[in-house]
CSV table of C-alpha atoms and ligand atoms in Angstrom, one decimal:
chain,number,residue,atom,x,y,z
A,1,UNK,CA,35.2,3.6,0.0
A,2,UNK,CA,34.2,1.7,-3.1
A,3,UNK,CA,31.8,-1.1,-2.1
A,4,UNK,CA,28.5,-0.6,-1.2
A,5,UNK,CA,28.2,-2.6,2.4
A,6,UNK,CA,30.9,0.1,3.4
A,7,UNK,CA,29.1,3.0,2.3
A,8,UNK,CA,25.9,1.9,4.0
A,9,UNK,CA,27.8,2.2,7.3
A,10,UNK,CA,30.0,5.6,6.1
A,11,UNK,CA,28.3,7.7,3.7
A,12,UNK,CA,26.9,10.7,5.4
A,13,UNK,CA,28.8,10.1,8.5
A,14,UNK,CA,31.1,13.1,9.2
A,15,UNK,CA,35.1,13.2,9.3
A,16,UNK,CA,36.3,11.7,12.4
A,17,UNK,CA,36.9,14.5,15.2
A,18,UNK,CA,38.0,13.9,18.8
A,19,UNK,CA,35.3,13.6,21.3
A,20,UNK,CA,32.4,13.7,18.3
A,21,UNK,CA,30.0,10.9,17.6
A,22,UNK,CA,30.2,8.8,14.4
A,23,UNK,CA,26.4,10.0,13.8
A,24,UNK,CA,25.4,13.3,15.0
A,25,UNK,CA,21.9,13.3,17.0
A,26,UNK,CA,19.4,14.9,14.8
A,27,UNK,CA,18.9,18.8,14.8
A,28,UNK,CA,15.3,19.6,15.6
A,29,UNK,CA,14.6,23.3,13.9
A,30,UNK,CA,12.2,25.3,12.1
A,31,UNK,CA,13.8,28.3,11.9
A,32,UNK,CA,18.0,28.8,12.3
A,33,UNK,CA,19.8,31.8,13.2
A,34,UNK,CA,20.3,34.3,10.3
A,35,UNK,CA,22.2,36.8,12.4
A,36,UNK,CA,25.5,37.5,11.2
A,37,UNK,CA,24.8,36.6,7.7
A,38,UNK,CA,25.8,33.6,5.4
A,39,UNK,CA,23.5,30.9,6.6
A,40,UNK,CA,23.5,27.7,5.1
A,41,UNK,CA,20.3,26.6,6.9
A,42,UNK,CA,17.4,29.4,7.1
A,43,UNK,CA,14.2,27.8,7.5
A,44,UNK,CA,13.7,24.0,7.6
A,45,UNK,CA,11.1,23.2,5.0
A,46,UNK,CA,14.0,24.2,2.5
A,47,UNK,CA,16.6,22.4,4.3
A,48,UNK,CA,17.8,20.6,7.6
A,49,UNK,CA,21.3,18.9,8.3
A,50,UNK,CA,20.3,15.6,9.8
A,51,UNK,CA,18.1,14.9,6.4
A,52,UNK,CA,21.0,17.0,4.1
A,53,UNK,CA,23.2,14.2,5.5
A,54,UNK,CA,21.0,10.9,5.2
A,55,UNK,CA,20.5,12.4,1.5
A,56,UNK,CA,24.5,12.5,1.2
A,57,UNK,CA,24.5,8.2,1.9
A,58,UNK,CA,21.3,7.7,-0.3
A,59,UNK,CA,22.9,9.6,-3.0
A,60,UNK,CA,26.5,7.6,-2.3
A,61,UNK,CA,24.4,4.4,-2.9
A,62,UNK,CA,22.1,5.4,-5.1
A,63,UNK,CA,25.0,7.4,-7.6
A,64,UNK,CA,22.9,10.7,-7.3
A,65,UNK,CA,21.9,13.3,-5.9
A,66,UNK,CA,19.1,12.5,-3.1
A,67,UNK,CA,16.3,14.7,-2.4
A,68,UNK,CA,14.5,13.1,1.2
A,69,UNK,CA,10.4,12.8,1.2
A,70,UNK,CA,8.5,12.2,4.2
A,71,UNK,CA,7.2,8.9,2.4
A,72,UNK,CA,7.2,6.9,-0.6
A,73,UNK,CA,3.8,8.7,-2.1
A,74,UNK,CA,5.2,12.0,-1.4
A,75,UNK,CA,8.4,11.2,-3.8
A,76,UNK,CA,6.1,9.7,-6.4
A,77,UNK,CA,3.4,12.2,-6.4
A,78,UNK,CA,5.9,15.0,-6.4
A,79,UNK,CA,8.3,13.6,-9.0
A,80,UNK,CA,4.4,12.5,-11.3
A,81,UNK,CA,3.7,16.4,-10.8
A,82,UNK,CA,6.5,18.5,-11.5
A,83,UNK,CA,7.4,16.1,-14.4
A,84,UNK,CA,4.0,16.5,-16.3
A,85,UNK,CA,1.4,19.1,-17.5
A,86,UNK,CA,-2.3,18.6,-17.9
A,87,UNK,CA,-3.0,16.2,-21.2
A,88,UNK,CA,0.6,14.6,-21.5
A,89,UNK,CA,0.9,11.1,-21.6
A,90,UNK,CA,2.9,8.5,-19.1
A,91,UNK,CA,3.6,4.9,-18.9
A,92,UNK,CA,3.0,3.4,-15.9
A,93,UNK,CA,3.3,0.0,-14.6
A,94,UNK,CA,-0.3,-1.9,-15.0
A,95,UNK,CA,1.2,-4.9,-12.0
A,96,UNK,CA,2.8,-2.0,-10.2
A,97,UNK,CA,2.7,-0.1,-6.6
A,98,UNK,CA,-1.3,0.4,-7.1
A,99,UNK,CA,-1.7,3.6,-5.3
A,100,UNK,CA,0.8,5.4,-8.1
A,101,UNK,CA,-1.8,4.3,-10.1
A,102,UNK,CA,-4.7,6.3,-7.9
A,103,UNK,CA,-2.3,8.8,-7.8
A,104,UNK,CA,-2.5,9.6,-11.4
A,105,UNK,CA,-6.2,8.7,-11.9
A,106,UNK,CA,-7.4,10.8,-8.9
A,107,UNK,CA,-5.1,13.6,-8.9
A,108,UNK,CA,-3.7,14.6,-12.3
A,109,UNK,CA,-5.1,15.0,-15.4
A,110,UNK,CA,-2.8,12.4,-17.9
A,111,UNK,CA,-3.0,10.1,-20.1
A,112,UNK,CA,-2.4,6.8,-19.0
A,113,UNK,CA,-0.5,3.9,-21.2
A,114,UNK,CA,-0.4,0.7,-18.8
A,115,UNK,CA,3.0,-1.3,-19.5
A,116,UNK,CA,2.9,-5.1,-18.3
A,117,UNK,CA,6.5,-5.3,-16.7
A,118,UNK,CA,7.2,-8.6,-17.7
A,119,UNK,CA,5.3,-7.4,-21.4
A,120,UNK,CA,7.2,-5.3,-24.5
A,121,UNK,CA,8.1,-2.0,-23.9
A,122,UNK,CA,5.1,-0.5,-25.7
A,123,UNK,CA,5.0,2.4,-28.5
A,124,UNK,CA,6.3,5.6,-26.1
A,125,UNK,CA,5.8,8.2,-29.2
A,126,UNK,CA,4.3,11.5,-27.7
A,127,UNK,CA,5.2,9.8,-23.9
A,128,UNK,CA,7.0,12.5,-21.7
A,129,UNK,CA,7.6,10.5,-18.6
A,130,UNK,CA,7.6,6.3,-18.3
A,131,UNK,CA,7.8,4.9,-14.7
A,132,UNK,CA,8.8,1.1,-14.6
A,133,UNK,CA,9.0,-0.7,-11.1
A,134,UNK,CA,11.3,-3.9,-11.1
A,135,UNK,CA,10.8,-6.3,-9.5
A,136,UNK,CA,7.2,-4.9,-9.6
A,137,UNK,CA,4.8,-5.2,-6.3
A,138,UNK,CA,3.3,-6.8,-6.3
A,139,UNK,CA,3.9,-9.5,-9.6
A,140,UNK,CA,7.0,-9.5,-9.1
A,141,UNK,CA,7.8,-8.8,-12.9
A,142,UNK,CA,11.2,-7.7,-14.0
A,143,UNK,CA,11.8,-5.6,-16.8
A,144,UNK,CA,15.6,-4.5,-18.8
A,145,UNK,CA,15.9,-1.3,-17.2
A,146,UNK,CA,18.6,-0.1,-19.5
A,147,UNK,CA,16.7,-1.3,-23.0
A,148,UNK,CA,13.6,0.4,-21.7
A,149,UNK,CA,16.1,3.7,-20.5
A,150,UNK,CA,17.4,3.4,-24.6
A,151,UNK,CA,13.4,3.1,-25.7
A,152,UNK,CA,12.5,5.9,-23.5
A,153,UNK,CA,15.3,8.4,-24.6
A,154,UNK,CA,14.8,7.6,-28.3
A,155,UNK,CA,11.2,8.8,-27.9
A,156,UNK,CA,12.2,11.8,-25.9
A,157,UNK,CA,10.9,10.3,-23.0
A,158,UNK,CA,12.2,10.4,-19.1
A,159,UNK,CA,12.7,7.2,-17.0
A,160,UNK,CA,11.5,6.5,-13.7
A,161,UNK,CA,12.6,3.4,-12.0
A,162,UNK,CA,10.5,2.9,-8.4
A,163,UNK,CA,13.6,0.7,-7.0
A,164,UNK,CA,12.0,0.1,-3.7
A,165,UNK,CA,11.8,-3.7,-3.8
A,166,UNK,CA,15.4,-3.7,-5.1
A,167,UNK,CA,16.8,-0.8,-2.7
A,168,UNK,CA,19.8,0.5,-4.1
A,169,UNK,CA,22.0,-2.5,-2.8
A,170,UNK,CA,19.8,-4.7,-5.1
A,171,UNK,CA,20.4,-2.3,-8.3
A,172,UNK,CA,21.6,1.3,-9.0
A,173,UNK,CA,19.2,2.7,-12.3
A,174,UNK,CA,21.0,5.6,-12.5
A,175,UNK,CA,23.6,3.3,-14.1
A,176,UNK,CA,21.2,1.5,-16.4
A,177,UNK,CA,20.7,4.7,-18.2
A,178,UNK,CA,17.4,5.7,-16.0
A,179,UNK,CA,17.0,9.8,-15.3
A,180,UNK,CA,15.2,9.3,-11.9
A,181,UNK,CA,15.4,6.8,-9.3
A,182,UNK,CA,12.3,6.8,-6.6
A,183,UNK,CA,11.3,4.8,-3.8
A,184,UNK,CA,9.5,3.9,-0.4
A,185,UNK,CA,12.4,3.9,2.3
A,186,UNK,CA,9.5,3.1,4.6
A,187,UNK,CA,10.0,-0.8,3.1
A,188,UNK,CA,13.6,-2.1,3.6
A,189,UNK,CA,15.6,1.0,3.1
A,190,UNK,CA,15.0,1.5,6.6
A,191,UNK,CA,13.8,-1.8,7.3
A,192,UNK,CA,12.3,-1.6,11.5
A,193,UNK,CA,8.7,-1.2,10.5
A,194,UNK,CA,9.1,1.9,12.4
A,195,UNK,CA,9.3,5.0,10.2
A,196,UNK,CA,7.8,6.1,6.8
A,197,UNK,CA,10.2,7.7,4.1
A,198,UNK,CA,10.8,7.9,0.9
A,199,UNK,CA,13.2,9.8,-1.8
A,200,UNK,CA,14.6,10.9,-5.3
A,201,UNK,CA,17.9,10.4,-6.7
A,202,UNK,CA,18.9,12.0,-10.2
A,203,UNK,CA,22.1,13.0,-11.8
A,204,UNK,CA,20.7,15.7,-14.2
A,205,UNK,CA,21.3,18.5,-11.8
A,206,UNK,CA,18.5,20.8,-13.8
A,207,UNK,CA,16.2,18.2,-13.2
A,208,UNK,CA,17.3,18.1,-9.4
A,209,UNK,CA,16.6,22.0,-8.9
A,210,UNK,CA,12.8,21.7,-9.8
A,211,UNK,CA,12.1,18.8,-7.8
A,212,UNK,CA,13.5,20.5,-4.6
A,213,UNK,CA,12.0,23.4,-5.5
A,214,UNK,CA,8.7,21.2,-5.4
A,215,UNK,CA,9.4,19.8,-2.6
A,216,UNK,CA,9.8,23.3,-0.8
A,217,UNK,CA,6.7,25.0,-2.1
A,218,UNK,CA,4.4,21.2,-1.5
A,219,UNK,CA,6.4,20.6,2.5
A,220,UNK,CA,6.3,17.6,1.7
A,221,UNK,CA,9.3,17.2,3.6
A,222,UNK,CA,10.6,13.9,6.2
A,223,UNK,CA,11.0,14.9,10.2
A,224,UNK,CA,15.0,15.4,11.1
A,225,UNK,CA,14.1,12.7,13.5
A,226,UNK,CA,12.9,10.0,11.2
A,227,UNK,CA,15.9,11.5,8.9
A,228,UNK,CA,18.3,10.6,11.5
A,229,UNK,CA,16.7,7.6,12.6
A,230,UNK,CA,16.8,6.2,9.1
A,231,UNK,CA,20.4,7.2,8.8
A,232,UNK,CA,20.8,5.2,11.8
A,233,UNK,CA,19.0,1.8,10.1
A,234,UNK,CA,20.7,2.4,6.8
A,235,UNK,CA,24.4,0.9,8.3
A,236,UNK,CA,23.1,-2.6,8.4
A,237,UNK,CA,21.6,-2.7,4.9
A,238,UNK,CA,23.6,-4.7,3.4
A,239,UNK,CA,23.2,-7.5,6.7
A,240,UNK,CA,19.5,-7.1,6.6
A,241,UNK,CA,19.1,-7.7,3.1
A,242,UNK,CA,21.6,-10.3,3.0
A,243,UNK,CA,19.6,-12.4,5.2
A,244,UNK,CA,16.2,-11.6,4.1
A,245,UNK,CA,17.2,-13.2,0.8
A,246,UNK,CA,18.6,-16.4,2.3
A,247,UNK,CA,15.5,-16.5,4.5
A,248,UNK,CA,13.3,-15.7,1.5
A,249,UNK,CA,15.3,-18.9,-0.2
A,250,UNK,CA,14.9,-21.1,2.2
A,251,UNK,CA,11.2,-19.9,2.7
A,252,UNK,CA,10.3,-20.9,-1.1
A,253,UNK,CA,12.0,-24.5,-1.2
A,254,UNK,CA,8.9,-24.9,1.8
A,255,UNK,CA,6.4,-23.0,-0.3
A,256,UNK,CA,7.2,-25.6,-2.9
A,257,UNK,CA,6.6,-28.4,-1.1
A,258,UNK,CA,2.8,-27.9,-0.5
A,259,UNK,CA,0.0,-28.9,-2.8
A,260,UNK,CA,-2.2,-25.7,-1.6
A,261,UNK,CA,0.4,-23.3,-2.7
A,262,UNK,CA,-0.4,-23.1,-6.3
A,263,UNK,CA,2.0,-20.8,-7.2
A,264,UNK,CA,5.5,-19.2,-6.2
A,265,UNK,CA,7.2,-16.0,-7.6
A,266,UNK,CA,10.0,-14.9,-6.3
A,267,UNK,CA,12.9,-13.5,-8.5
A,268,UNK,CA,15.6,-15.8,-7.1
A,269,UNK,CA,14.0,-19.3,-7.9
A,270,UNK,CA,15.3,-20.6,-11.3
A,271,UNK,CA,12.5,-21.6,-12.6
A,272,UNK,CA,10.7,-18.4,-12.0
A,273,UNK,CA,9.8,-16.3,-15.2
A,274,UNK,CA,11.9,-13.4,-13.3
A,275,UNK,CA,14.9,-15.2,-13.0
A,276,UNK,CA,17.2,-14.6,-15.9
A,277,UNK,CA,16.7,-11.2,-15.7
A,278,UNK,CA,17.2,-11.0,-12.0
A,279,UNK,CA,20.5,-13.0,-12.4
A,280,UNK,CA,22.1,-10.3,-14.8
A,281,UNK,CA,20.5,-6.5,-13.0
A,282,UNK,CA,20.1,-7.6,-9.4
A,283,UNK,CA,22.5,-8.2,-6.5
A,284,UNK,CA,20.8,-9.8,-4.7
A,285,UNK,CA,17.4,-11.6,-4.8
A,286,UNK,CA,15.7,-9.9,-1.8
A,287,UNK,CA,13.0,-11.0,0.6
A,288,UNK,CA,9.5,-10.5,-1.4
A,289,UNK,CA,7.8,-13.7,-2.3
A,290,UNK,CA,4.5,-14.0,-3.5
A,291,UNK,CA,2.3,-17.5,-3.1
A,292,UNK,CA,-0.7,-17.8,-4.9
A,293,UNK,CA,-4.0,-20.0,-3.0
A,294,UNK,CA,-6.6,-21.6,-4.1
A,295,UNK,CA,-9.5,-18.6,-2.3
A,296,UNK,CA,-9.3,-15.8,-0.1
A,297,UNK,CA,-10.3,-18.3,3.0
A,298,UNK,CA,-7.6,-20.9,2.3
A,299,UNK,CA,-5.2,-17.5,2.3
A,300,UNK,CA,-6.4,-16.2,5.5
A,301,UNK,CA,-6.5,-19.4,7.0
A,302,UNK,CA,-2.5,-20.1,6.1
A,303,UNK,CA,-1.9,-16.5,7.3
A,304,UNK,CA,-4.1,-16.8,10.5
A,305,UNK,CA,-2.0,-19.8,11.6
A,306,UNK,CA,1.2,-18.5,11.2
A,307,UNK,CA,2.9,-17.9,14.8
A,308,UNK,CA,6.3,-16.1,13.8
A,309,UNK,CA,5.0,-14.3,11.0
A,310,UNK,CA,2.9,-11.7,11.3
A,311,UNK,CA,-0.1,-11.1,9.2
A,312,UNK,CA,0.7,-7.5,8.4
A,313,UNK,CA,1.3,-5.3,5.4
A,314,UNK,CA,4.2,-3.9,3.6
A,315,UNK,CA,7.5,-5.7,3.2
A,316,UNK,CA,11.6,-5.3,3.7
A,317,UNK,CA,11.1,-5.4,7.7
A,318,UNK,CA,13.2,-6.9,10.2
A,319,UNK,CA,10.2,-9.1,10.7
A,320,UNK,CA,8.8,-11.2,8.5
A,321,UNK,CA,5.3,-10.9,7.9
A,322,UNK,CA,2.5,-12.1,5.5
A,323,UNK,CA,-0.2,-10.3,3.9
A,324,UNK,CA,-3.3,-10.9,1.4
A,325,UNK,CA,-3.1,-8.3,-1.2
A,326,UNK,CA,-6.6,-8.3,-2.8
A,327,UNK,CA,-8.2,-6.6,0.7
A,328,UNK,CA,-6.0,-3.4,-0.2
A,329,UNK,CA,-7.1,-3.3,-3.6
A,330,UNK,CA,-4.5,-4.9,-6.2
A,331,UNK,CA,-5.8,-6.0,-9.1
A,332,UNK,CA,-4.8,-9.5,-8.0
A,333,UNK,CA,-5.8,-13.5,-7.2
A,334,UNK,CA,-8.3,-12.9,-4.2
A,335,UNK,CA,-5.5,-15.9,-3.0
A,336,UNK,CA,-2.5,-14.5,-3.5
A,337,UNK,CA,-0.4,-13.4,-0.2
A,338,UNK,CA,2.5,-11.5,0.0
A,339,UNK,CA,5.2,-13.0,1.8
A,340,UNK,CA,8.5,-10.3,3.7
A,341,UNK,CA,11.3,-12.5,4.7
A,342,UNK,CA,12.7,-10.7,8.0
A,343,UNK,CA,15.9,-10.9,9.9
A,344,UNK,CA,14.6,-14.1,12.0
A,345,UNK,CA,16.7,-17.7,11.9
A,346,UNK,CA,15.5,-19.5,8.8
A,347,UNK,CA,14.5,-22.6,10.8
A,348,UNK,CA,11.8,-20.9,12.9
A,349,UNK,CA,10.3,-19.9,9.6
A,350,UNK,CA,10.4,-22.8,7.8
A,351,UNK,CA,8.6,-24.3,10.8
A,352,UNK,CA,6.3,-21.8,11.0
A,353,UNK,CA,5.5,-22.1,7.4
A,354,UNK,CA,5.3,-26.0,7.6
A,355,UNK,CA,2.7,-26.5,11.0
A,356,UNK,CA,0.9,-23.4,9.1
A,357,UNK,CA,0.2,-25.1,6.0
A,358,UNK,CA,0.0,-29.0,7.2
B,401,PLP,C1,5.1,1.1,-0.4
B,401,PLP,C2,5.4,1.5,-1.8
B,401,PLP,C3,5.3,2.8,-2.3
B,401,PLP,C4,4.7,3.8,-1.4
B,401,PLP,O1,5.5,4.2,-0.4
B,401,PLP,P1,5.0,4.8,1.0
B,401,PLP,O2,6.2,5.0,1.8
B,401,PLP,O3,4.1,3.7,1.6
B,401,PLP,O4,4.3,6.0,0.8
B,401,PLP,C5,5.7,3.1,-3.6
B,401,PLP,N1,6.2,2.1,-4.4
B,401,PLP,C6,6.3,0.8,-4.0
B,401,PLP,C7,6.9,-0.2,-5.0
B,401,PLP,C8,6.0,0.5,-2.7
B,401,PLP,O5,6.1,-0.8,-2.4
């Protein structure tokens, strides 16, 4: 099992045994019997096997080892906080996931260096953690993982790559030289708008014990049933983000065509400022797309008129939806709207698109 389409559907799955399932319902516990002695599983804030084995096909795709959080916030705010002590310093994406940002602001006490992701890796003497997000949400910047990973270690820093836009089909940053990987698995991970999730994927194994021990002492552990039902989702990955992208392709060349939509990022357009670097670190383009109007009205308008997409937030969904980010607080165009290519056939959103905007 080499590729990784196959081990979206395998990984995690147990050996084949007559008369057993592929996937295993999820075990609901809190506590497991400790009779008898030698118990793998004792109490379920430390451990449960439905989430031990969605952990197993995150790490498989990821190249780590997986720690499962019962959302994205709860891996970042864990990983920010075990990682750092009061007065150290961090970089941290200025055009990123705000609510990292809040994070730090409201409940740490760092220092803060903002990094532009598109920008030069800045000065990261005295910097004990950097946390890049690429492509960044929602700018949809790009940065060279593995030239800020060699920056990072030269300074004695850690990197931290928030690869939820990407999922681990997109890129693996583990390979690019990063120490963590984190991200949402409430966006396309999992992908049915149904479930939030998140998680943490290292290979430094020492690194790996204090983040689980964190994770035990905060609980800030997923359900076994979103675990499993996660697990379930993760099989068609690779078909779900396959299609997203081509839908997000086919979704720009209309974007394009309109004099209101004054400007289109998305990381799989040639002429956008993304797309060299997308070309060499990602495999595939995904189904993000920002479009940038005039006002908030002319925004709202575009989204109100839309019939197959849904004005909605968050992204990597089966259904495509649309959203305008300045009402949640990014430090963006009061115009700009987020576009999630779903699963849906390109031509209804093209249409949709089209009798929106005209
Ligand atoms: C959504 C998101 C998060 C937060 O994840 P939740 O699952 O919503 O807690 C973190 N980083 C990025 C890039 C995100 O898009």
């Amino acid at each position: 099992m080499t590729e990784p389409g196959t081990k979206c559907v395998h990984a995690g799955t147990p050996e084949p045994a007559p008369g057993q399932p592929f996937l295993p319902g999820p075990v609901f516990a809190s506590s497991y019997h400790l009779a008898g002695g030698g118990a793998e599983y004792t109490y379920a804030r430390n451990a449960n096997p439905t989430t031990r084995a969605l952990e197993a096909a995150i790490g498989a795709l990821d190249g780590g080892h997986t720690l499962a959080f019962s959302s994205g916030m709860a891996a970042i705010s864990t990983l920010l906080s075990t990682l750092t002590n009061a007065g150290d310093t961090v970089v941290l994406p200025s055009d990123g996931y705000f609510l990292t940002r809040s994070y730090v602001d409201e409940q740490l006490e760092l220092d803060v260096r903002l990094m532009d992701t598109a920008g030069q890796v800045p000065d990261l003497s005295g910097v004990k953690l950097v946390l890049v997000e690429s492509p960044a949400n929602p700018s949809m910047n790009m940065c060279d993982i593995a030239l800020v990973a060699e920056r990072a270690h030269a300074a004695g820093a850690l990197l931290a790559v928030d690869n939820t836009l990407a999922t681990p089909l997109g890129q693996t940053p583990l390979d690019l030289g990063a120490d963590v990987v984190v991200a949402s698995d409430s966006k396309a991970l999992t992908g049915h708008t149904d479930l939030m999730f998140g998680h943490l994927s290292t290979r430094n194994e020492e690194l790996y014990r204090r983040l689980e021990r964190a994770r035990t002492v905060i609980g800030c552990i997923p359900s076994p049933f979103d675990a499993w039902l996660a697990h379930r989702s993760l099989s068609t990955l690779e078909l779900r983000v396959q299609r997203q992208s081509s839908n997000a392709a086919a979704m720009v060349e209309e974007l394009l065509r309109h004099p209101a939509v004054q400007e289109v990022r998305w990381p799989g357009h040639p002429a956008d400022p993304s797309y060299e670097l997308a070309t060499r670190q990602l495999r595939h383009f995904g189904g993000v797309i920002t479009a940038r109007f005039a006002d908030a009205e002319t925004a709202d308008a575009v989204i109100g008129a839309c019939t197959v997409i849904s004005a909605a937030t968050s992204f990597g969904g089966v259904h495509s939806i649309a959203d305008r980010r300045a009402q949640w607080g990014d430090p963006v165009d009061p115009g700009l709207v987020r576009f999630s290519a779903g699963c849906e056939d390109p031509r209804d959103l093209v249409a949709d698109l089209r009798a929106a905007l005209t």
